Amino acid sequence: MKTVYPDYYNDFNCIADRCKHSCCIGWEIDIDQESLELYQGVKGDFGKRLKENISLEGTPHFVLKENERCPFLNCQNLCDIYKELGKDKLCQICSDHPRFYNELENRAEAGLGLCCEEAARLIITKKDKFKLIGEGEVTDGILLLRDKVFKSLQDRNFDLKERIKNTVALSGTPVPRFDILRWVEVFEGLERLDQSWTKLLAGLKADFSKVDQDAFADFIKQRETEYEQFLCYLVYRHASKAEFLEAFVLYIYFALLCFELIYAMGAVIFTQKGDFTVDDQLNVMRLFSSEIEYSDENLDAVLDELYKEFFNN
């Protein structure tokens, strides 16, 4: 089976202790069976330390320490398992992160998740158009339509709003109109991982009416590729899961909703501080991904709400 991936995929390298938002903090870290057996066989003081910091209750996992730090994340924010046993002895979730994989009928698709700040930097700051490596000839109807979506979203002869309109027209459906403040309430009702996301939602709710939309649009115009890359990332990661047209359109609507939410958050930050840096953008998108894409419950809840609003009639 061939593997397809974006052209930036192999450029990713973990920045380890230079990361401001370590994936070794705040996440439950499950241990696959092969790694568990390896860790249980380690001798000496480090083997004892491994056994003392692994819980076998439910899915085997590391027991997080104060501030939800992995017990093997040392004071230099480096991994002691990597240091003591080697890179190839990391458990699967640690080796894979922030990579994701979608298994399709005749191909596997790999990508990088936006929840990682370095992956987000690679994806969002890329100026060249989104491109897949290893794709070859596409015959599947959904993937053919997805390729047309990529082409439409990246047609830089038009501004982004026109591209979105042209993209939605591919499926013969109207451009969805989202009541952002209503959707903020939907997102506020979801399970929460990081209070920084709570603050972004609260700020959007409080200050969205104060935003000068034209001023922000003028300010951000030279950085449209950030949103273009964001939309292509979402379509690549999620739309291939669709087995029929209605589900495909649902995922397109999901991408557009997330774009409008992120764009609105940027406009609010710009209004609040008079600036909106690339780092601000990366942080907003990283938090979105962590909160929504990395929680099956939250992702399903958003998709269900979208379905009820636009398709259940």
PDB file of C-alpha atoms in Angstrom:
ATOM      1  CA  MET A   1       0.000   0.000   0.000  1.00  0.00           C
ATOM      2  CA  LYS A   2       1.425   3.387  -0.970  1.00  0.00           C
ATOM      3  CA  THR A   3       1.777   6.224   1.521  1.00  0.00           C
ATOM      4  CA  VAL A   4       0.869   9.802   0.629  1.00  0.00           C
ATOM      5  CA  TYR A   5       1.997  12.837   2.606  1.00  0.00           C
ATOM      6  CA  PRO A   6       2.366  16.630   2.267  1.00  0.00           C
ATOM      7  CA  ASP A   7       5.671  17.898   0.897  1.00  0.00           C
ATOM      8  CA  TYR A   8       6.582  19.452   4.273  1.00  0.00           C
ATOM      9  CA  TYR A   9       6.072  16.163   6.142  1.00  0.00           C
ATOM     10  CA  ASN A  10       9.699  14.995   6.188  1.00  0.00           C
ATOM     11  CA  ASP A  11      10.942  18.448   7.200  1.00  0.00           C
ATOM     12  CA  PHE A  12       9.593  18.003  10.720  1.00  0.00           C
ATOM     13  CA  ASN A  13      12.002  17.553  13.611  1.00  0.00           C
ATOM     14  CA  CYS A  14      11.036  17.821  17.264  1.00  0.00           C
ATOM     15  CA  ILE A  15      12.583  20.945  18.795  1.00  0.00           C
ATOM     16  CA  ALA A  16      12.607  19.256  22.236  1.00  0.00           C
ATOM     17  CA  ASP A  17      13.643  21.647  25.031  1.00  0.00           C
ATOM     18  CA  ARG A  18      13.101  24.686  22.774  1.00  0.00           C
ATOM     19  CA  CYS A  19       9.379  23.913  22.582  1.00  0.00           C
ATOM     20  CA  LYS A  20       7.212  26.353  24.557  1.00  0.00           C
ATOM     21  CA  HIS A  21       4.252  23.948  24.681  1.00  0.00           C
ATOM     22  CA  SER A  22       5.705  20.514  25.338  1.00  0.00           C
ATOM     23  CA  CYS A  23       3.562  17.533  24.326  1.00  0.00           C
ATOM     24  CA  CYS A  24       5.021  15.859  27.447  1.00  0.00           C
ATOM     25  CA  ILE A  25       2.914  18.180  29.641  1.00  0.00           C
ATOM     26  CA  GLY A  26      -0.856  18.037  30.017  1.00  0.00           C
ATOM     27  CA  TRP A  27      -1.483  14.941  27.873  1.00  0.00           C
ATOM     28  CA  GLU A  28      -2.210  11.419  29.056  1.00  0.00           C
ATOM     29  CA  ILE A  29       0.531   9.266  27.524  1.00  0.00           C
ATOM     30  CA  ASP A  30      -0.618   5.727  26.761  1.00  0.00           C
ATOM     31  CA  ILE A  31       1.915   2.926  26.317  1.00  0.00           C
ATOM     32  CA  ASP A  32       1.568   0.348  23.552  1.00  0.00           C
ATOM     33  CA  GLN A  33       1.994  -3.341  24.433  1.00  0.00           C
ATOM     34  CA  GLU A  34       5.383  -3.759  22.737  1.00  0.00           C
ATOM     35  CA  SER A  35       6.864  -0.785  24.589  1.00  0.00           C
ATOM     36  CA  LEU A  36       5.298  -1.899  27.860  1.00  0.00           C
ATOM     37  CA  GLU A  37       6.994  -5.293  27.601  1.00  0.00           C
ATOM     38  CA  LEU A  38      10.306  -3.607  26.789  1.00  0.00           C
ATOM     39  CA  TYR A  39      10.029  -1.225  29.751  1.00  0.00           C
ATOM     40  CA  GLN A  40       9.106  -4.044  32.116  1.00  0.00           C
ATOM     41  CA  GLY A  41      12.297  -5.846  31.083  1.00  0.00           C
ATOM     42  CA  VAL A  42      14.657  -2.934  31.803  1.00  0.00           C
ATOM     43  CA  LYS A  43      16.956  -3.703  34.739  1.00  0.00           C
ATOM     44  CA  GLY A  44      18.689  -1.536  37.330  1.00  0.00           C
ATOM     45  CA  ASP A  45      17.691   1.815  38.773  1.00  0.00           C
ATOM     46  CA  PHE A  46      16.129   3.076  35.575  1.00  0.00           C
ATOM     47  CA  GLY A  47      14.088  -0.112  35.236  1.00  0.00           C
ATOM     48  CA  LYS A  48      12.820   0.425  38.778  1.00  0.00           C
ATOM     49  CA  ARG A  49      11.940   4.018  37.946  1.00  0.00           C
ATOM     50  CA  LEU A  50      10.019   2.879  34.866  1.00  0.00           C
ATOM     51  CA  LYS A  51       7.964   0.365  36.848  1.00  0.00           C
ATOM     52  CA  GLU A  52       7.183   2.935  39.560  1.00  0.00           C
ATOM     53  CA  ASN A  53       5.854   5.445  37.027  1.00  0.00           C
ATOM     54  CA  ILE A  54       3.685   3.196  34.852  1.00  0.00           C
ATOM     55  CA  SER A  55       0.060   2.482  35.710  1.00  0.00           C
ATOM     56  CA  LEU A  56      -1.518  -0.720  34.410  1.00  0.00           C
ATOM     57  CA  GLU A  57      -4.988   0.464  35.330  1.00  0.00           C
ATOM     58  CA  GLY A  58      -7.095   0.571  32.160  1.00  0.00           C
ATOM     59  CA  THR A  59      -4.843   1.300  29.191  1.00  0.00           C
ATOM     60  CA  PRO A  60      -1.208   1.228  30.417  1.00  0.00           C
ATOM     61  CA  HIS A  61       0.067   4.786  30.772  1.00  0.00           C
ATOM     62  CA  PHE A  62       2.659   6.950  32.490  1.00  0.00           C
ATOM     63  CA  VAL A  63       1.574   8.453  35.817  1.00  0.00           C
ATOM     64  CA  LEU A  64       1.779  12.218  35.353  1.00  0.00           C
ATOM     65  CA  LYS A  65       3.521  14.284  37.992  1.00  0.00           C
ATOM     66  CA  GLU A  66       2.920  17.806  39.306  1.00  0.00           C
ATOM     67  CA  ASN A  67       1.576  20.186  36.641  1.00  0.00           C
ATOM     68  CA  GLU A  68       0.713  17.084  34.577  1.00  0.00           C
ATOM     69  CA  ARG A  69       4.311  16.549  33.496  1.00  0.00           C
ATOM     70  CA  CYS A  70       5.429  13.176  32.161  1.00  0.00           C
ATOM     71  CA  PRO A  71       7.536  11.531  34.895  1.00  0.00           C
ATOM     72  CA  PHE A  72      10.387  11.153  32.393  1.00  0.00           C
ATOM     73  CA  LEU A  73      10.450  14.804  31.321  1.00  0.00           C
ATOM     74  CA  ASN A  74      13.486  16.121  33.174  1.00  0.00           C
ATOM     75  CA  CYS A  75      14.198  19.630  34.434  1.00  0.00           C
ATOM     76  CA  GLN A  76      15.832  20.526  31.102  1.00  0.00           C
ATOM     77  CA  ASN A  77      12.552  19.539  29.370  1.00  0.00           C
ATOM     78  CA  LEU A  78      14.266  16.576  27.727  1.00  0.00           C
ATOM     79  CA  CYS A  79      13.146  12.927  27.784  1.00  0.00           C
ATOM     80  CA  ASP A  80      15.019  10.576  30.113  1.00  0.00           C
ATOM     81  CA  ILE A  81      13.765   7.509  28.213  1.00  0.00           C
ATOM     82  CA  TYR A  82      15.330   8.922  25.055  1.00  0.00           C
ATOM     83  CA  LYS A  83      18.505   9.710  27.021  1.00  0.00           C
ATOM     84  CA  GLU A  84      18.785   6.351  28.842  1.00  0.00           C
ATOM     85  CA  LEU A  85      17.407   3.870  26.279  1.00  0.00           C
ATOM     86  CA  GLY A  86      17.590   5.652  22.926  1.00  0.00           C
ATOM     87  CA  LYS A  87      15.178   7.224  20.446  1.00  0.00           C
ATOM     88  CA  ASP A  88      13.985   3.842  19.154  1.00  0.00           C
ATOM     89  CA  LYS A  89      12.754   2.873  22.637  1.00  0.00           C
ATOM     90  CA  LEU A  90      10.133   5.605  22.892  1.00  0.00           C
ATOM     91  CA  CYS A  91       6.575   4.285  23.041  1.00  0.00           C
ATOM     92  CA  GLN A  92       4.579   4.535  19.825  1.00  0.00           C
ATOM     93  CA  ILE A  93       2.565   7.617  20.763  1.00  0.00           C
ATOM     94  CA  CYS A  94       5.750   9.539  21.573  1.00  0.00           C
ATOM     95  CA  SER A  95       7.514   8.368  18.403  1.00  0.00           C
ATOM     96  CA  ASP A  96       4.542   9.236  16.188  1.00  0.00           C
ATOM     97  CA  HIS A  97       3.483  12.581  17.651  1.00  0.00           C
ATOM     98  CA  PRO A  98       2.491  14.942  16.047  1.00  0.00           C
ATOM     99  CA  ARG A  99       2.045  12.704  13.010  1.00  0.00           C
ATOM    100  CA  PHE A 100      -1.379  11.361  12.097  1.00  0.00           C
ATOM    101  CA  TYR A 101      -2.349   8.551   9.737  1.00  0.00           C
ATOM    102  CA  ASN A 102      -5.532   7.900   7.779  1.00  0.00           C
ATOM    103  CA  GLU A 103      -5.890   4.396   6.348  1.00  0.00           C
ATOM    104  CA  LEU A 104      -7.885   4.463   3.102  1.00  0.00           C
ATOM    105  CA  GLU A 105      -8.857   1.619   0.779  1.00  0.00           C
ATOM    106  CA  ASN A 106      -5.819   1.731  -1.508  1.00  0.00           C
ATOM    107  CA  ARG A 107      -3.486   4.134   0.259  1.00  0.00           C
ATOM    108  CA  ALA A 108      -2.376   5.438   3.613  1.00  0.00           C
ATOM    109  CA  GLU A 109      -2.224   9.189   4.211  1.00  0.00           C
ATOM    110  CA  ALA A 110       0.201  10.686   6.723  1.00  0.00           C
ATOM    111  CA  GLY A 111       0.380  14.230   8.004  1.00  0.00           C
ATOM    112  CA  LEU A 112       1.453  16.519  10.820  1.00  0.00           C
ATOM    113  CA  GLY A 113      -1.000  17.814  13.403  1.00  0.00           C
ATOM    114  CA  LEU A 114      -1.321  21.516  14.199  1.00  0.00           C
ATOM    115  CA  CYS A 115      -1.321  20.844  17.943  1.00  0.00           C
ATOM    116  CA  CYS A 116       2.508  20.861  17.804  1.00  0.00           C
ATOM    117  CA  GLU A 117       3.984  24.354  17.573  1.00  0.00           C
ATOM    118  CA  GLU A 118       6.828  23.290  15.264  1.00  0.00           C
ATOM    119  CA  ALA A 119       4.470  21.382  12.969  1.00  0.00           C
ATOM    120  CA  ALA A 120       2.145  24.396  12.959  1.00  0.00           C
ATOM    121  CA  ARG A 121       5.065  26.637  11.979  1.00  0.00           C
ATOM    122  CA  LEU A 122       5.969  24.343   9.078  1.00  0.00           C
ATOM    123  CA  ILE A 123       2.395  24.179   7.815  1.00  0.00           C
ATOM    124  CA  ILE A 124       1.101  27.704   8.320  1.00  0.00           C
ATOM    125  CA  THR A 125       4.170  29.745   7.348  1.00  0.00           C
ATOM    126  CA  LYS A 126       4.688  27.785   4.107  1.00  0.00           C
ATOM    127  CA  LYS A 127       4.436  30.126   1.106  1.00  0.00           C
ATOM    128  CA  ASP A 128       4.371  27.454  -1.596  1.00  0.00           C
ATOM    129  CA  LYS A 129       1.070  25.773  -2.366  1.00  0.00           C
ATOM    130  CA  PHE A 130       0.017  22.629  -0.519  1.00  0.00           C
ATOM    131  CA  LYS A 131       1.314  19.603  -2.405  1.00  0.00           C
ATOM    132  CA  LEU A 132       1.039  15.850  -1.860  1.00  0.00           C
ATOM    133  CA  ILE A 133       3.965  13.485  -2.401  1.00  0.00           C
ATOM    134  CA  GLY A 134       3.357   9.973  -3.719  1.00  0.00           C
ATOM    135  CA  GLU A 135      -0.234  10.519  -4.781  1.00  0.00           C
ATOM    136  CA  GLY A 136      -0.067   9.287  -8.378  1.00  0.00           C
ATOM    137  CA  GLU A 137      -3.264   8.920 -10.368  1.00  0.00           C
ATOM    138  CA  VAL A 138      -6.442   9.439  -8.347  1.00  0.00           C
ATOM    139  CA  THR A 139      -9.563   7.500  -9.331  1.00  0.00           C
ATOM    140  CA  ASP A 140     -11.630   7.563  -6.125  1.00  0.00           C
ATOM    141  CA  GLY A 141     -14.527  10.014  -6.470  1.00  0.00           C
ATOM    142  CA  ILE A 142     -14.115  11.617  -3.046  1.00  0.00           C
ATOM    143  CA  LEU A 143     -10.372  12.068  -3.500  1.00  0.00           C
ATOM    144  CA  LEU A 144     -10.887  13.505  -6.978  1.00  0.00           C
ATOM    145  CA  LEU A 145     -13.309  16.035  -5.504  1.00  0.00           C
ATOM    146  CA  ARG A 146     -10.854  16.770  -2.699  1.00  0.00           C
ATOM    147  CA  ASP A 147      -8.128  17.508  -5.248  1.00  0.00           C
ATOM    148  CA  LYS A 148     -10.491  19.980  -6.928  1.00  0.00           C
ATOM    149  CA  VAL A 149     -11.038  21.600  -3.522  1.00  0.00           C
ATOM    150  CA  PHE A 150      -7.275  21.968  -3.024  1.00  0.00           C
ATOM    151  CA  LYS A 151      -6.962  23.567  -6.452  1.00  0.00           C
ATOM    152  CA  SER A 152      -9.834  25.959  -5.784  1.00  0.00           C
ATOM    153  CA  LEU A 153      -8.598  26.992  -2.331  1.00  0.00           C
ATOM    154  CA  GLN A 154      -5.159  27.699  -3.773  1.00  0.00           C
ATOM    155  CA  ASP A 155      -6.250  29.660  -6.830  1.00  0.00           C
ATOM    156  CA  ARG A 156      -4.447  32.881  -5.952  1.00  0.00           C
ATOM    157  CA  ASN A 157      -6.039  34.733  -8.849  1.00  0.00           C
ATOM    158  CA  PHE A 158      -8.915  35.300  -6.407  1.00  0.00           C
ATOM    159  CA  ASP A 159      -9.038  36.586  -2.849  1.00  0.00           C
ATOM    160  CA  LEU A 160      -9.738  34.008  -0.157  1.00  0.00           C
ATOM    161  CA  LYS A 161     -13.457  34.746   0.233  1.00  0.00           C
ATOM    162  CA  GLU A 162     -13.989  34.261  -3.504  1.00  0.00           C
ATOM    163  CA  ARG A 163     -11.996  31.033  -3.388  1.00  0.00           C
ATOM    164  CA  ILE A 164     -14.193  29.741  -0.586  1.00  0.00           C
ATOM    165  CA  LYS A 165     -17.317  30.582  -2.583  1.00  0.00           C
ATOM    166  CA  ASN A 166     -15.903  28.760  -5.625  1.00  0.00           C
ATOM    167  CA  THR A 167     -14.914  25.794  -3.475  1.00  0.00           C
ATOM    168  CA  VAL A 168     -18.358  25.327  -1.973  1.00  0.00           C
ATOM    169  CA  ALA A 169     -19.875  25.616  -5.453  1.00  0.00           C
ATOM    170  CA  LEU A 170     -18.037  22.423  -6.438  1.00  0.00           C
ATOM    171  CA  SER A 171     -20.502  20.437  -4.343  1.00  0.00           C
ATOM    172  CA  GLY A 172     -23.547  22.356  -5.523  1.00  0.00           C
ATOM    173  CA  THR A 173     -24.382  23.680  -2.055  1.00  0.00           C
ATOM    174  CA  PRO A 174     -24.694  27.266  -0.794  1.00  0.00           C
ATOM    175  CA  VAL A 175     -21.909  28.942   1.180  1.00  0.00           C
ATOM    176  CA  PRO A 176     -22.783  28.336   4.845  1.00  0.00           C
ATOM    177  CA  ARG A 177     -23.342  31.345   7.077  1.00  0.00           C
ATOM    178  CA  PHE A 178     -22.121  30.871  10.620  1.00  0.00           C
ATOM    179  CA  ASP A 179     -23.364  32.823  13.614  1.00  0.00           C
ATOM    180  CA  ILE A 180     -19.973  33.043  15.303  1.00  0.00           C
ATOM    181  CA  LEU A 181     -21.296  33.981  18.741  1.00  0.00           C
ATOM    182  CA  ARG A 182     -23.696  31.019  18.714  1.00  0.00           C
ATOM    183  CA  TRP A 183     -20.832  28.754  17.721  1.00  0.00           C
ATOM    184  CA  VAL A 184     -18.664  30.178  20.506  1.00  0.00           C
ATOM    185  CA  GLU A 185     -21.293  28.865  22.909  1.00  0.00           C
ATOM    186  CA  VAL A 186     -21.063  25.452  21.241  1.00  0.00           C
ATOM    187  CA  PHE A 187     -17.292  25.393  21.678  1.00  0.00           C
ATOM    188  CA  GLU A 188     -17.591  26.641  25.267  1.00  0.00           C
ATOM    189  CA  GLY A 189     -19.768  23.622  26.031  1.00  0.00           C
ATOM    190  CA  LEU A 190     -17.097  21.129  24.991  1.00  0.00           C
ATOM    191  CA  GLU A 191     -14.548  19.325  27.126  1.00  0.00           C
ATOM    192  CA  ARG A 192     -11.613  21.631  27.896  1.00  0.00           C
ATOM    193  CA  LEU A 193      -7.881  20.848  27.937  1.00  0.00           C
ATOM    194  CA  ASP A 194      -6.203  24.255  28.258  1.00  0.00           C
ATOM    195  CA  GLN A 195      -7.616  27.368  29.913  1.00  0.00           C
ATOM    196  CA  SER A 196      -5.874  29.476  27.277  1.00  0.00           C
ATOM    197  CA  TRP A 197      -8.530  28.222  24.863  1.00  0.00           C
ATOM    198  CA  THR A 198     -11.211  29.236  27.361  1.00  0.00           C
ATOM    199  CA  LYS A 199      -9.770  32.764  27.417  1.00  0.00           C
ATOM    200  CA  LEU A 200      -9.746  32.970  23.620  1.00  0.00           C
ATOM    201  CA  LEU A 201     -13.398  31.932  23.471  1.00  0.00           C
ATOM    202  CA  ALA A 202     -14.317  34.393  26.227  1.00  0.00           C
ATOM    203  CA  GLY A 203     -12.448  37.201  24.475  1.00  0.00           C
ATOM    204  CA  LEU A 204     -14.210  36.431  21.213  1.00  0.00           C
ATOM    205  CA  LYS A 205     -17.572  36.463  22.961  1.00  0.00           C
ATOM    206  CA  ALA A 206     -16.876  39.757  24.742  1.00  0.00           C
ATOM    207  CA  ASP A 207     -15.169  41.745  21.982  1.00  0.00           C
ATOM    208  CA  PHE A 208     -16.319  40.393  18.630  1.00  0.00           C
ATOM    209  CA  SER A 209     -18.827  43.243  18.242  1.00  0.00           C
ATOM    210  CA  LYS A 210     -15.997  45.788  18.690  1.00  0.00           C
ATOM    211  CA  VAL A 211     -13.909  44.479  15.790  1.00  0.00           C
ATOM    212  CA  ASP A 212     -13.258  46.724  12.816  1.00  0.00           C
ATOM    213  CA  GLN A 213     -13.560  44.015  10.180  1.00  0.00           C
ATOM    214  CA  ASP A 214     -12.242  46.194   7.352  1.00  0.00           C
ATOM    215  CA  ALA A 215      -9.170  47.234   9.348  1.00  0.00           C
ATOM    216  CA  PHE A 216      -8.308  43.632  10.160  1.00  0.00           C
ATOM    217  CA  ALA A 217      -8.943  42.509   6.584  1.00  0.00           C
ATOM    218  CA  ASP A 218      -6.520  45.175   5.329  1.00  0.00           C
ATOM    219  CA  PHE A 219      -3.957  44.232   7.974  1.00  0.00           C
ATOM    220  CA  ILE A 220      -4.051  40.493   7.288  1.00  0.00           C
ATOM    221  CA  LYS A 221      -4.356  40.641   3.489  1.00  0.00           C
ATOM    222  CA  GLN A 222      -0.645  40.008   2.881  1.00  0.00           C
ATOM    223  CA  ARG A 223      -0.855  36.889   5.069  1.00  0.00           C
ATOM    224  CA  GLU A 224      -3.768  35.122   3.357  1.00  0.00           C
ATOM    225  CA  THR A 225      -1.566  32.086   2.755  1.00  0.00           C
ATOM    226  CA  GLU A 226      -1.763  31.312   6.492  1.00  0.00           C
ATOM    227  CA  TYR A 227      -5.508  30.717   6.152  1.00  0.00           C
ATOM    228  CA  GLU A 228      -5.075  28.991   2.800  1.00  0.00           C
ATOM    229  CA  GLN A 229      -2.666  26.503   4.385  1.00  0.00           C
ATOM    230  CA  PHE A 230      -4.985  26.083   7.371  1.00  0.00           C
ATOM    231  CA  LEU A 231      -7.942  25.224   5.144  1.00  0.00           C
ATOM    232  CA  CYS A 232      -5.916  22.799   3.011  1.00  0.00           C
ATOM    233  CA  TYR A 233      -4.614  21.117   6.173  1.00  0.00           C
ATOM    234  CA  LEU A 234      -8.160  20.626   7.504  1.00  0.00           C
ATOM    235  CA  VAL A 235      -9.468  19.311   4.197  1.00  0.00           C
ATOM    236  CA  TYR A 236      -6.519  16.915   3.879  1.00  0.00           C
ATOM    237  CA  ARG A 237      -6.787  15.636   7.426  1.00  0.00           C
ATOM    238  CA  HIS A 238     -10.536  15.151   7.617  1.00  0.00           C
ATOM    239  CA  ALA A 239     -12.339  15.067   4.261  1.00  0.00           C
ATOM    240  CA  SER A 240     -10.825  11.763   3.120  1.00  0.00           C
ATOM    241  CA  LYS A 241     -12.847  10.068   5.890  1.00  0.00           C
ATOM    242  CA  ALA A 242     -16.043  10.765   3.921  1.00  0.00           C
ATOM    243  CA  GLU A 243     -17.619   7.798   2.152  1.00  0.00           C
ATOM    244  CA  PHE A 244     -20.296   9.786   0.313  1.00  0.00           C
ATOM    245  CA  LEU A 245     -20.876  13.336  -0.922  1.00  0.00           C
ATOM    246  CA  GLU A 246     -22.972  14.636   1.981  1.00  0.00           C
ATOM    247  CA  ALA A 247     -20.301  13.578   4.481  1.00  0.00           C
ATOM    248  CA  PHE A 248     -17.622  15.217   2.312  1.00  0.00           C
ATOM    249  CA  VAL A 249     -19.562  18.488   2.296  1.00  0.00           C
ATOM    250  CA  LEU A 250     -19.962  18.219   6.074  1.00  0.00           C
ATOM    251  CA  TYR A 251     -16.166  18.108   6.445  1.00  0.00           C
ATOM    252  CA  ILE A 252     -15.817  21.100   4.093  1.00  0.00           C
ATOM    253  CA  TYR A 253     -18.292  23.003   6.263  1.00  0.00           C
ATOM    254  CA  PHE A 254     -16.268  21.969   9.309  1.00  0.00           C
ATOM    255  CA  ALA A 255     -13.122  23.433   7.715  1.00  0.00           C
ATOM    256  CA  LEU A 256     -14.956  26.665   6.893  1.00  0.00           C
ATOM    257  CA  LEU A 257     -16.401  26.957  10.400  1.00  0.00           C
ATOM    258  CA  CYS A 258     -12.942  26.487  11.919  1.00  0.00           C
ATOM    259  CA  PHE A 259     -11.501  29.061   9.511  1.00  0.00           C
ATOM    260  CA  GLU A 260     -14.151  31.618  10.457  1.00  0.00           C
ATOM    261  CA  LEU A 261     -13.617  30.958  14.170  1.00  0.00           C
ATOM    262  CA  ILE A 262      -9.827  31.311  13.897  1.00  0.00           C
ATOM    263  CA  TYR A 263     -10.141  34.388  11.680  1.00  0.00           C
ATOM    264  CA  ALA A 264     -12.518  36.000  14.201  1.00  0.00           C
ATOM    265  CA  MET A 265     -10.147  35.240  17.069  1.00  0.00           C
ATOM    266  CA  GLY A 266      -7.347  36.906  15.121  1.00  0.00           C
ATOM    267  CA  ALA A 267      -9.520  39.966  14.513  1.00  0.00           C
ATOM    268  CA  VAL A 268     -10.305  40.222  18.225  1.00  0.00           C
ATOM    269  CA  ILE A 269      -6.621  39.924  19.213  1.00  0.00           C
ATOM    270  CA  PHE A 270      -5.779  42.600  16.615  1.00  0.00           C
ATOM    271  CA  THR A 271      -8.462  44.875  18.104  1.00  0.00           C
ATOM    272  CA  GLN A 272      -7.257  44.247  21.652  1.00  0.00           C
ATOM    273  CA  LYS A 273      -3.523  44.840  21.111  1.00  0.00           C
ATOM    274  CA  GLY A 274      -3.282  46.652  17.793  1.00  0.00           C
ATOM    275  CA  ASP A 275      -1.262  43.815  16.287  1.00  0.00           C
ATOM    276  CA  PHE A 276      -1.593  40.157  15.367  1.00  0.00           C
ATOM    277  CA  THR A 277       1.721  38.429  14.844  1.00  0.00           C
ATOM    278  CA  VAL A 278       2.494  35.143  13.136  1.00  0.00           C
ATOM    279  CA  ASP A 279       3.236  33.726  16.593  1.00  0.00           C
ATOM    280  CA  ASP A 280      -0.250  34.827  17.711  1.00  0.00           C
ATOM    281  CA  GLN A 281      -1.682  33.014  14.699  1.00  0.00           C
ATOM    282  CA  LEU A 282       0.268  29.837  15.379  1.00  0.00           C
ATOM    283  CA  ASN A 283      -0.812  29.831  19.015  1.00  0.00           C
ATOM    284  CA  VAL A 284      -4.510  30.226  18.163  1.00  0.00           C
ATOM    285  CA  MET A 285      -4.368  27.426  15.590  1.00  0.00           C
ATOM    286  CA  ARG A 286      -2.340  25.172  17.902  1.00  0.00           C
ATOM    287  CA  LEU A 287      -4.893  25.577  20.690  1.00  0.00           C
ATOM    288  CA  PHE A 288      -7.775  24.911  18.299  1.00  0.00           C
ATOM    289  CA  SER A 289      -6.156  21.689  17.118  1.00  0.00           C
ATOM    290  CA  SER A 290      -5.377  20.474  20.638  1.00  0.00           C
ATOM    291  CA  GLU A 291      -8.893  21.159  21.867  1.00  0.00           C
ATOM    292  CA  ILE A 292     -10.924  19.925  18.891  1.00  0.00           C
ATOM    293  CA  GLU A 293      -8.902  17.627  16.649  1.00  0.00           C
ATOM    294  CA  TYR A 294      -7.298  15.682  19.488  1.00  0.00           C
ATOM    295  CA  SER A 295     -10.556  14.971  21.285  1.00  0.00           C
ATOM    296  CA  ASP A 296     -12.817  12.524  19.463  1.00  0.00           C
ATOM    297  CA  GLU A 297     -15.704  13.629  21.681  1.00  0.00           C
ATOM    298  CA  ASN A 298     -15.230  17.313  20.849  1.00  0.00           C
ATOM    299  CA  LEU A 299     -14.736  16.709  17.133  1.00  0.00           C
ATOM    300  CA  ASP A 300     -17.836  14.522  16.935  1.00  0.00           C
ATOM    301  CA  ALA A 301     -19.864  17.099  18.888  1.00  0.00           C
ATOM    302  CA  VAL A 302     -18.944  19.880  16.438  1.00  0.00           C
ATOM    303  CA  LEU A 303     -19.709  17.685  13.416  1.00  0.00           C
ATOM    304  CA  ASP A 304     -23.036  16.634  14.946  1.00  0.00           C
ATOM    305  CA  GLU A 305     -23.997  20.276  15.542  1.00  0.00           C
ATOM    306  CA  LEU A 306     -23.031  21.182  11.974  1.00  0.00           C
ATOM    307  CA  TYR A 307     -25.103  18.305  10.649  1.00  0.00           C
ATOM    308  CA  LYS A 308     -28.150  19.387  12.649  1.00  0.00           C
ATOM    309  CA  GLU A 309     -27.865  22.989  11.443  1.00  0.00           C
ATOM    310  CA  PHE A 310     -27.182  22.456   7.750  1.00  0.00           C
ATOM    311  CA  PHE A 311     -28.173  18.911   6.744  1.00  0.00           C
ATOM    312  CA  ASN A 312     -30.934  17.621   9.023  1.00  0.00           C
ATOM    313  CA  ASN A 313     -33.933  18.957   7.173  1.00  0.00           C
TER     314      ASN A 313
END
